[in-house]
Amino acid sequence: MLVAAAVCPCPPLLVPEVAAGAASELDAARAACTDALGVLAAARPDRLVVVGPVENAGLETYAEGTRGSFRGFGVDLEVRLGPGAGPHGERRLPYSLAVAAWLLERTGWSDAPVEGLGVGESSTPERCVRTGRDIAAPAERVALLVMGDASACRTLKAPGYLDERAAPFDAEVARALGAADMAALTALDARLAYELKVSGRAPWQVLAGAAEGADLGGSLLYEDAPYGVGYLVATWS
């Protein structure tokens, strides 16, 4: 069953080495993420599943210890998903899970085994909810670290330019995450989310499925839109 969840944004700029001179601009977001991971640790889970968006369709699983890097952003920095040795081969973490791995390393996560799940951004809400239910079905205590950004269309200089629908969409997501409103997350419009370049829609709907029957309360720790992209941090416990 699901015992706790943390929702964090996944921009590589969250990593100070990637942000370089602009690193201080996301200090508050990093601090909120640290607090959110503390809630996961306090729940004493038997297993931590990290869920993040991927561009490919469908689901991708990543074993504990899988490596990722930020070389694609000009930084020679490697991370590893949890403390495990990792599988052999060339498979690498997608950027959303690499950011999660960095957060876990930064906070010294050692409270439970870790595994990663990449969810295709085109996955239907129904499939996302079903996936969440499957994650929470075993009797063990499961925690989720859910990675994803809100809209990328909040300002004229945003990656997706200004879209007047972006701010209301993000406000509803922030409300739903802060209230642990599973129905509202499940009802998010996948097409609108795609048009607003929302990477977190599918992972949030996985969370909604996993939380069914768990009776968790929500708390919104951070909400802002630096660079015209909505970043949210929340906890469910």
PDB file of C-alpha atoms in Angstrom:
ATOM      1  CA  MET A   1       0.000   0.000   0.000  1.00  0.00           C
ATOM      2  CA  LEU A   2       1.055   3.585  -0.511  1.00  0.00           C
ATOM      3  CA  VAL A   3       2.232   5.195   2.729  1.00  0.00           C
ATOM      4  CA  ALA A   4       3.695   8.470   1.442  1.00  0.00           C
ATOM      5  CA  ALA A   5       4.502  10.404  -1.710  1.00  0.00           C
ATOM      6  CA  ALA A   6       6.646  13.367  -2.637  1.00  0.00           C
ATOM      7  CA  VAL A   7       6.056  15.397  -5.786  1.00  0.00           C
ATOM      8  CA  CYS A   8       9.034  17.338  -7.166  1.00  0.00           C
ATOM      9  CA  PRO A   9       9.864  19.192 -10.383  1.00  0.00           C
ATOM     10  CA  CYS A  10      12.431  17.644 -12.707  1.00  0.00           C
ATOM     11  CA  PRO A  11      14.339  20.393 -14.562  1.00  0.00           C
ATOM     12  CA  PRO A  12      18.065  19.647 -14.841  1.00  0.00           C
ATOM     13  CA  LEU A  13      18.530  23.242 -13.642  1.00  0.00           C
ATOM     14  CA  LEU A  14      17.648  21.920 -10.194  1.00  0.00           C
ATOM     15  CA  VAL A  15      21.206  20.535 -10.157  1.00  0.00           C
ATOM     16  CA  PRO A  16      23.507  23.448  -9.215  1.00  0.00           C
ATOM     17  CA  GLU A  17      26.305  22.309 -11.512  1.00  0.00           C
ATOM     18  CA  VAL A  18      23.900  22.504 -14.452  1.00  0.00           C
ATOM     19  CA  ALA A  19      22.439  25.860 -13.411  1.00  0.00           C
ATOM     20  CA  ALA A  20      25.940  27.271 -12.811  1.00  0.00           C
ATOM     21  CA  GLY A  21      25.705  31.001 -12.116  1.00  0.00           C
ATOM     22  CA  ALA A  22      21.931  30.878 -11.832  1.00  0.00           C
ATOM     23  CA  ALA A  23      21.924  28.084  -9.227  1.00  0.00           C
ATOM     24  CA  SER A  24      20.724  30.328  -6.393  1.00  0.00           C
ATOM     25  CA  GLU A  25      17.493  31.064  -8.265  1.00  0.00           C
ATOM     26  CA  LEU A  26      16.186  27.579  -7.420  1.00  0.00           C
ATOM     27  CA  ASP A  27      17.462  27.393  -3.832  1.00  0.00           C
ATOM     28  CA  ALA A  28      13.920  27.526  -2.455  1.00  0.00           C
ATOM     29  CA  ALA A  29      12.803  24.696  -4.752  1.00  0.00           C
ATOM     30  CA  ARG A  30      15.766  22.548  -3.689  1.00  0.00           C
ATOM     31  CA  ALA A  31      15.008  23.159  -0.020  1.00  0.00           C
ATOM     32  CA  ALA A  32      11.375  22.175  -0.546  1.00  0.00           C
ATOM     33  CA  CYS A  33      12.453  18.981  -2.320  1.00  0.00           C
ATOM     34  CA  THR A  34      14.721  18.132   0.615  1.00  0.00           C
ATOM     35  CA  ASP A  35      11.799  18.591   3.013  1.00  0.00           C
ATOM     36  CA  ALA A  36       9.593  16.425   0.797  1.00  0.00           C
ATOM     37  CA  LEU A  37      12.091  13.583   0.791  1.00  0.00           C
ATOM     38  CA  GLY A  38      12.211  13.847   4.561  1.00  0.00           C
ATOM     39  CA  VAL A  39       8.497  13.034   4.633  1.00  0.00           C
ATOM     40  CA  LEU A  40       9.183   9.892   2.590  1.00  0.00           C
ATOM     41  CA  ALA A  41      11.907   8.774   4.979  1.00  0.00           C
ATOM     42  CA  ALA A  42       9.670   9.397   7.999  1.00  0.00           C
ATOM     43  CA  ALA A  43       7.047   7.052   6.538  1.00  0.00           C
ATOM     44  CA  ARG A  44       9.521   4.129   6.815  1.00  0.00           C
ATOM     45  CA  PRO A  45       8.656   2.518   3.465  1.00  0.00           C
ATOM     46  CA  ASP A  46       9.773  -0.946   2.415  1.00  0.00           C
ATOM     47  CA  ARG A  47      10.211   0.222  -1.188  1.00  0.00           C
ATOM     48  CA  LEU A  48      10.597   3.547  -2.984  1.00  0.00           C
ATOM     49  CA  VAL A  49       9.386   3.872  -6.565  1.00  0.00           C
ATOM     50  CA  VAL A  50      10.583   6.918  -8.479  1.00  0.00           C
ATOM     51  CA  VAL A  51       8.173   7.887 -11.257  1.00  0.00           C
ATOM     52  CA  GLY A  52       9.092  10.345 -13.986  1.00  0.00           C
ATOM     53  CA  PRO A  53       8.100  11.327 -17.516  1.00  0.00           C
ATOM     54  CA  VAL A  54       9.834   9.881 -20.564  1.00  0.00           C
ATOM     55  CA  GLU A  55       9.394  10.812 -24.210  1.00  0.00           C
ATOM     56  CA  ASN A  56       8.909   7.237 -25.386  1.00  0.00           C
ATOM     57  CA  ALA A  57       5.439   5.740 -25.290  1.00  0.00           C
ATOM     58  CA  GLY A  58       4.612   3.160 -22.645  1.00  0.00           C
ATOM     59  CA  LEU A  59       6.461   2.277 -19.455  1.00  0.00           C
ATOM     60  CA  GLU A  60      10.180   1.880 -18.804  1.00  0.00           C
ATOM     61  CA  THR A  61      11.577   0.254 -15.658  1.00  0.00           C
ATOM     62  CA  TYR A  62      14.974   1.022 -14.139  1.00  0.00           C
ATOM     63  CA  ALA A  63      16.673  -1.120 -11.514  1.00  0.00           C
ATOM     64  CA  GLU A  64      18.319   0.256  -8.406  1.00  0.00           C
ATOM     65  CA  GLY A  65      21.804   1.468  -9.197  1.00  0.00           C
ATOM     66  CA  THR A  66      21.069   2.441 -12.812  1.00  0.00           C
ATOM     67  CA  ARG A  67      23.286   5.356 -13.761  1.00  0.00           C
ATOM     68  CA  GLY A  68      22.504   8.633 -15.412  1.00  0.00           C
ATOM     69  CA  SER A  69      24.466  11.747 -16.261  1.00  0.00           C
ATOM     70  CA  PHE A  70      24.124  15.421 -17.120  1.00  0.00           C
ATOM     71  CA  ARG A  71      26.712  15.420 -19.875  1.00  0.00           C
ATOM     72  CA  GLY A  72      23.986  16.359 -22.329  1.00  0.00           C
ATOM     73  CA  PHE A  73      23.760  19.653 -20.461  1.00  0.00           C
ATOM     74  CA  GLY A  74      27.483  20.294 -20.577  1.00  0.00           C
ATOM     75  CA  VAL A  75      28.279  19.003 -17.082  1.00  0.00           C
ATOM     76  CA  ASP A  76      30.476  15.988 -16.340  1.00  0.00           C
ATOM     77  CA  LEU A  77      28.317  14.735 -13.488  1.00  0.00           C
ATOM     78  CA  GLU A  78      27.095  11.171 -12.995  1.00  0.00           C
ATOM     79  CA  VAL A  79      24.360   9.967 -10.656  1.00  0.00           C
ATOM     80  CA  ARG A  80      23.042   6.588  -9.611  1.00  0.00           C
ATOM     81  CA  LEU A  81      19.488   5.604  -8.680  1.00  0.00           C
ATOM     82  CA  GLY A  82      19.860   4.446  -5.105  1.00  0.00           C
ATOM     83  CA  PRO A  83      22.859   2.740  -3.531  1.00  0.00           C
ATOM     84  CA  GLY A  84      22.752  -0.506  -5.515  1.00  0.00           C
ATOM     85  CA  ALA A  85      25.529  -1.638  -7.837  1.00  0.00           C
ATOM     86  CA  GLY A  86      23.275  -1.343 -10.854  1.00  0.00           C
ATOM     87  CA  PRO A  87      22.687  -3.595 -13.841  1.00  0.00           C
ATOM     88  CA  HIS A  88      25.251  -4.298 -16.528  1.00  0.00           C
ATOM     89  CA  GLY A  89      24.765  -2.670 -19.888  1.00  0.00           C
ATOM     90  CA  GLU A  90      24.450   0.769 -21.381  1.00  0.00           C
ATOM     91  CA  ARG A  91      20.937   1.691 -20.260  1.00  0.00           C
ATOM     92  CA  ARG A  92      20.874   5.153 -18.717  1.00  0.00           C
ATOM     93  CA  LEU A  93      18.357   7.061 -16.678  1.00  0.00           C
ATOM     94  CA  PRO A  94      16.156   9.569 -18.518  1.00  0.00           C
ATOM     95  CA  TYR A  95      16.698  13.128 -17.356  1.00  0.00           C
ATOM     96  CA  SER A  96      13.640  13.153 -15.055  1.00  0.00           C
ATOM     97  CA  LEU A  97      14.907  10.130 -13.117  1.00  0.00           C
ATOM     98  CA  ALA A  98      18.482  11.450 -13.187  1.00  0.00           C
ATOM     99  CA  VAL A  99      17.268  14.562 -11.368  1.00  0.00           C
ATOM    100  CA  ALA A 100      15.478  12.300  -8.880  1.00  0.00           C
ATOM    101  CA  ALA A 101      18.668  10.271  -8.408  1.00  0.00           C
ATOM    102  CA  TRP A 102      20.552  13.501  -7.726  1.00  0.00           C
ATOM    103  CA  LEU A 103      17.977  14.502  -5.101  1.00  0.00           C
ATOM    104  CA  LEU A 104      18.236  11.099  -3.418  1.00  0.00           C
ATOM    105  CA  GLU A 105      22.039  11.236  -3.379  1.00  0.00           C
ATOM    106  CA  ARG A 106      21.950  14.802  -2.067  1.00  0.00           C
ATOM    107  CA  THR A 107      19.780  13.777   0.871  1.00  0.00           C
ATOM    108  CA  GLY A 108      21.652  10.530   1.520  1.00  0.00           C
ATOM    109  CA  TRP A 109      18.680   8.250   0.885  1.00  0.00           C
ATOM    110  CA  SER A 110      19.227   4.822   2.450  1.00  0.00           C
ATOM    111  CA  ASP A 111      15.804   4.154   3.928  1.00  0.00           C
ATOM    112  CA  ALA A 112      14.506   1.602   1.404  1.00  0.00           C
ATOM    113  CA  PRO A 113      15.392  -0.046  -1.916  1.00  0.00           C
ATOM    114  CA  VAL A 114      14.768   2.173  -4.926  1.00  0.00           C
ATOM    115  CA  GLU A 115      13.431   1.437  -8.389  1.00  0.00           C
ATOM    116  CA  GLY A 116      12.580   3.729 -11.277  1.00  0.00           C
ATOM    117  CA  LEU A 117       9.586   3.892 -13.590  1.00  0.00           C
ATOM    118  CA  GLY A 118       9.479   6.070 -16.686  1.00  0.00           C
ATOM    119  CA  VAL A 119       5.958   6.857 -17.875  1.00  0.00           C
ATOM    120  CA  GLY A 120       5.432   7.896 -21.460  1.00  0.00           C
ATOM    121  CA  GLU A 121       4.076  11.433 -21.690  1.00  0.00           C
ATOM    122  CA  SER A 122       1.479  10.180 -24.169  1.00  0.00           C
ATOM    123  CA  SER A 123       0.149   7.507 -21.787  1.00  0.00           C
ATOM    124  CA  THR A 124      -3.605   7.718 -21.311  1.00  0.00           C
ATOM    125  CA  PRO A 125      -5.000   8.721 -17.919  1.00  0.00           C
ATOM    126  CA  GLU A 126      -6.585   5.278 -17.631  1.00  0.00           C
ATOM    127  CA  ARG A 127      -3.263   3.530 -18.115  1.00  0.00           C
ATOM    128  CA  CYS A 128      -1.524   5.832 -15.657  1.00  0.00           C
ATOM    129  CA  VAL A 129      -4.105   5.219 -12.955  1.00  0.00           C
ATOM    130  CA  ARG A 130      -3.965   1.464 -13.571  1.00  0.00           C
ATOM    131  CA  THR A 131      -0.173   1.563 -13.281  1.00  0.00           C
ATOM    132  CA  GLY A 132      -0.440   3.364  -9.964  1.00  0.00           C
ATOM    133  CA  ARG A 133      -2.848   0.777  -8.637  1.00  0.00           C
ATOM    134  CA  ASP A 134      -0.440  -1.995  -9.611  1.00  0.00           C
ATOM    135  CA  ILE A 135       2.428  -0.254  -7.788  1.00  0.00           C
ATOM    136  CA  ALA A 136       0.437   0.008  -4.574  1.00  0.00           C
ATOM    137  CA  ALA A 137      -1.205  -3.421  -4.761  1.00  0.00           C
ATOM    138  CA  PRO A 138       1.432  -5.451  -2.811  1.00  0.00           C
ATOM    139  CA  ALA A 139       1.131  -5.585   0.965  1.00  0.00           C
ATOM    140  CA  GLU A 140       4.508  -3.923   1.501  1.00  0.00           C
ATOM    141  CA  ARG A 141       4.779  -0.269   2.438  1.00  0.00           C
ATOM    142  CA  VAL A 142       5.436   1.702  -0.756  1.00  0.00           C
ATOM    143  CA  ALA A 143       6.485   5.331  -1.131  1.00  0.00           C
ATOM    144  CA  LEU A 144       6.519   7.322  -4.377  1.00  0.00           C
ATOM    145  CA  LEU A 145       8.842  10.073  -5.528  1.00  0.00           C
ATOM    146  CA  VAL A 146       6.901  11.647  -8.398  1.00  0.00           C
ATOM    147  CA  MET A 147       8.840  13.857 -10.784  1.00  0.00           C
ATOM    148  CA  GLY A 148       7.335  16.269 -13.297  1.00  0.00           C
ATOM    149  CA  ASP A 149       6.871  19.916 -14.229  1.00  0.00           C
ATOM    150  CA  ALA A 150       3.697  21.899 -14.735  1.00  0.00           C
ATOM    151  CA  SER A 151       3.160  24.058 -17.828  1.00  0.00           C
ATOM    152  CA  ALA A 152       6.026  25.591 -19.794  1.00  0.00           C
ATOM    153  CA  CYS A 153       3.882  28.431 -21.125  1.00  0.00           C
ATOM    154  CA  ARG A 154       3.610  30.904 -18.268  1.00  0.00           C
ATOM    155  CA  THR A 155       5.469  33.882 -19.787  1.00  0.00           C
ATOM    156  CA  LEU A 156       6.505  35.303 -23.131  1.00  0.00           C
ATOM    157  CA  LYS A 157      10.029  33.945 -22.589  1.00  0.00           C
ATOM    158  CA  ALA A 158       8.865  30.477 -21.510  1.00  0.00           C
ATOM    159  CA  PRO A 159       9.916  27.478 -23.625  1.00  0.00           C
ATOM    160  CA  GLY A 160       6.362  27.230 -24.964  1.00  0.00           C
ATOM    161  CA  TYR A 161       5.704  30.982 -25.134  1.00  0.00           C
ATOM    162  CA  LEU A 162       2.772  32.533 -23.269  1.00  0.00           C
ATOM    163  CA  ASP A 163      -0.517  30.636 -23.200  1.00  0.00           C
ATOM    164  CA  GLU A 164      -3.345  32.147 -21.171  1.00  0.00           C
ATOM    165  CA  ARG A 165      -4.548  28.651 -20.240  1.00  0.00           C
ATOM    166  CA  ALA A 166      -1.300  27.803 -18.455  1.00  0.00           C
ATOM    167  CA  ALA A 167      -1.752  29.691 -15.179  1.00  0.00           C
ATOM    168  CA  PRO A 168      -5.273  28.321 -14.482  1.00  0.00           C
ATOM    169  CA  PHE A 169      -4.108  24.793 -15.335  1.00  0.00           C
ATOM    170  CA  ASP A 170      -1.141  25.060 -12.964  1.00  0.00           C
ATOM    171  CA  ALA A 171      -3.298  26.568 -10.220  1.00  0.00           C
ATOM    172  CA  GLU A 172      -5.670  23.601 -10.380  1.00  0.00           C
ATOM    173  CA  VAL A 173      -2.778  21.133 -10.277  1.00  0.00           C
ATOM    174  CA  ALA A 174      -1.280  22.949  -7.275  1.00  0.00           C
ATOM    175  CA  ARG A 175      -4.633  22.840  -5.504  1.00  0.00           C
ATOM    176  CA  ALA A 176      -5.099  19.144  -6.285  1.00  0.00           C
ATOM    177  CA  LEU A 177      -1.615  18.202  -5.117  1.00  0.00           C
ATOM    178  CA  GLY A 178      -1.977  20.243  -1.946  1.00  0.00           C
ATOM    179  CA  ALA A 179      -5.327  18.638  -1.182  1.00  0.00           C
ATOM    180  CA  ALA A 180      -4.389  15.092  -2.274  1.00  0.00           C
ATOM    181  CA  ASP A 181      -7.343  15.321  -4.662  1.00  0.00           C
ATOM    182  CA  MET A 182      -7.028  12.111  -6.653  1.00  0.00           C
ATOM    183  CA  ALA A 183     -10.165  12.719  -8.693  1.00  0.00           C
ATOM    184  CA  ALA A 184      -8.936  16.106  -9.896  1.00  0.00           C
ATOM    185  CA  LEU A 185      -5.566  14.683 -10.929  1.00  0.00           C
ATOM    186  CA  THR A 186      -7.210  11.793 -12.741  1.00  0.00           C
ATOM    187  CA  ALA A 187      -9.441  14.255 -14.598  1.00  0.00           C
ATOM    188  CA  LEU A 188      -6.559  16.354 -15.968  1.00  0.00           C
ATOM    189  CA  ASP A 189      -6.966  16.837 -19.709  1.00  0.00           C
ATOM    190  CA  ALA A 190      -4.141  14.964 -21.428  1.00  0.00           C
ATOM    191  CA  ARG A 191      -4.435  16.944 -24.668  1.00  0.00           C
ATOM    192  CA  LEU A 192      -4.405  20.301 -22.896  1.00  0.00           C
ATOM    193  CA  ALA A 193      -1.439  19.174 -20.829  1.00  0.00           C
ATOM    194  CA  TYR A 194       0.398  18.257 -24.032  1.00  0.00           C
ATOM    195  CA  GLU A 195      -0.373  21.638 -25.586  1.00  0.00           C
ATOM    196  CA  LEU A 196       0.920  23.397 -22.457  1.00  0.00           C
ATOM    197  CA  LYS A 197       4.069  21.228 -22.412  1.00  0.00           C
ATOM    198  CA  VAL A 198       3.227  19.750 -18.992  1.00  0.00           C
ATOM    199  CA  SER A 199       5.630  16.887 -18.304  1.00  0.00           C
ATOM    200  CA  GLY A 200       4.110  15.912 -14.954  1.00  0.00           C
ATOM    201  CA  ARG A 201       0.593  14.979 -16.067  1.00  0.00           C
ATOM    202  CA  ALA A 202       1.199  11.239 -16.499  1.00  0.00           C
ATOM    203  CA  PRO A 203       3.283  10.781 -13.302  1.00  0.00           C
ATOM    204  CA  TRP A 204       0.694  12.702 -11.268  1.00  0.00           C
ATOM    205  CA  GLN A 205      -2.011  10.390 -12.560  1.00  0.00           C
ATOM    206  CA  VAL A 206       0.093   7.376 -11.570  1.00  0.00           C
ATOM    207  CA  LEU A 207       0.159   8.890  -8.085  1.00  0.00           C
ATOM    208  CA  ALA A 208      -3.619   9.277  -8.140  1.00  0.00           C
ATOM    209  CA  GLY A 209      -4.027   5.581  -8.922  1.00  0.00           C
ATOM    210  CA  ALA A 210      -1.544   4.483  -6.288  1.00  0.00           C
ATOM    211  CA  ALA A 211      -3.204   6.575  -3.591  1.00  0.00           C
ATOM    212  CA  GLU A 212      -6.682   5.086  -3.983  1.00  0.00           C
ATOM    213  CA  GLY A 213      -7.850   3.902  -0.584  1.00  0.00           C
ATOM    214  CA  ALA A 214      -4.691   5.087   1.181  1.00  0.00           C
ATOM    215  CA  ASP A 215      -6.391   7.991   3.021  1.00  0.00           C
ATOM    216  CA  LEU A 216      -3.418  10.339   2.668  1.00  0.00           C
ATOM    217  CA  GLY A 217      -3.454  14.078   3.274  1.00  0.00           C
ATOM    218  CA  GLY A 218      -1.615  16.545   1.060  1.00  0.00           C
ATOM    219  CA  SER A 219       0.578  19.571   1.646  1.00  0.00           C
ATOM    220  CA  LEU A 220       1.868  22.016  -0.973  1.00  0.00           C
ATOM    221  CA  LEU A 221       5.424  23.064  -0.063  1.00  0.00           C
ATOM    222  CA  TYR A 222       6.429  25.141  -3.088  1.00  0.00           C
ATOM    223  CA  GLU A 223       4.796  26.774  -6.084  1.00  0.00           C
ATOM    224  CA  ASP A 224       6.520  29.099  -8.551  1.00  0.00           C
ATOM    225  CA  ALA A 225       7.183  29.563 -12.262  1.00  0.00           C
ATOM    226  CA  PRO A 226      10.793  30.628 -12.759  1.00  0.00           C
ATOM    227  CA  TYR A 227      11.778  30.758 -16.417  1.00  0.00           C
ATOM    228  CA  GLY A 228       8.069  30.592 -17.278  1.00  0.00           C
ATOM    229  CA  VAL A 229       7.763  26.929 -16.211  1.00  0.00           C
ATOM    230  CA  GLY A 230       5.559  25.809 -13.352  1.00  0.00           C
ATOM    231  CA  TYR A 231       7.430  23.997 -10.564  1.00  0.00           C
ATOM    232  CA  LEU A 232       5.548  22.365  -7.712  1.00  0.00           C
ATOM    233  CA  VAL A 233       6.631  20.476  -4.598  1.00  0.00           C
ATOM    234  CA  ALA A 234       4.083  18.617  -2.502  1.00  0.00           C
ATOM    235  CA  THR A 235       3.837  15.743  -0.047  1.00  0.00           C
ATOM    236  CA  TRP A 236       1.143  13.179   0.658  1.00  0.00           C
ATOM    237  CA  SER A 237       1.268  11.337   3.965  1.00  0.00           C
TER     238      SER A 237
END
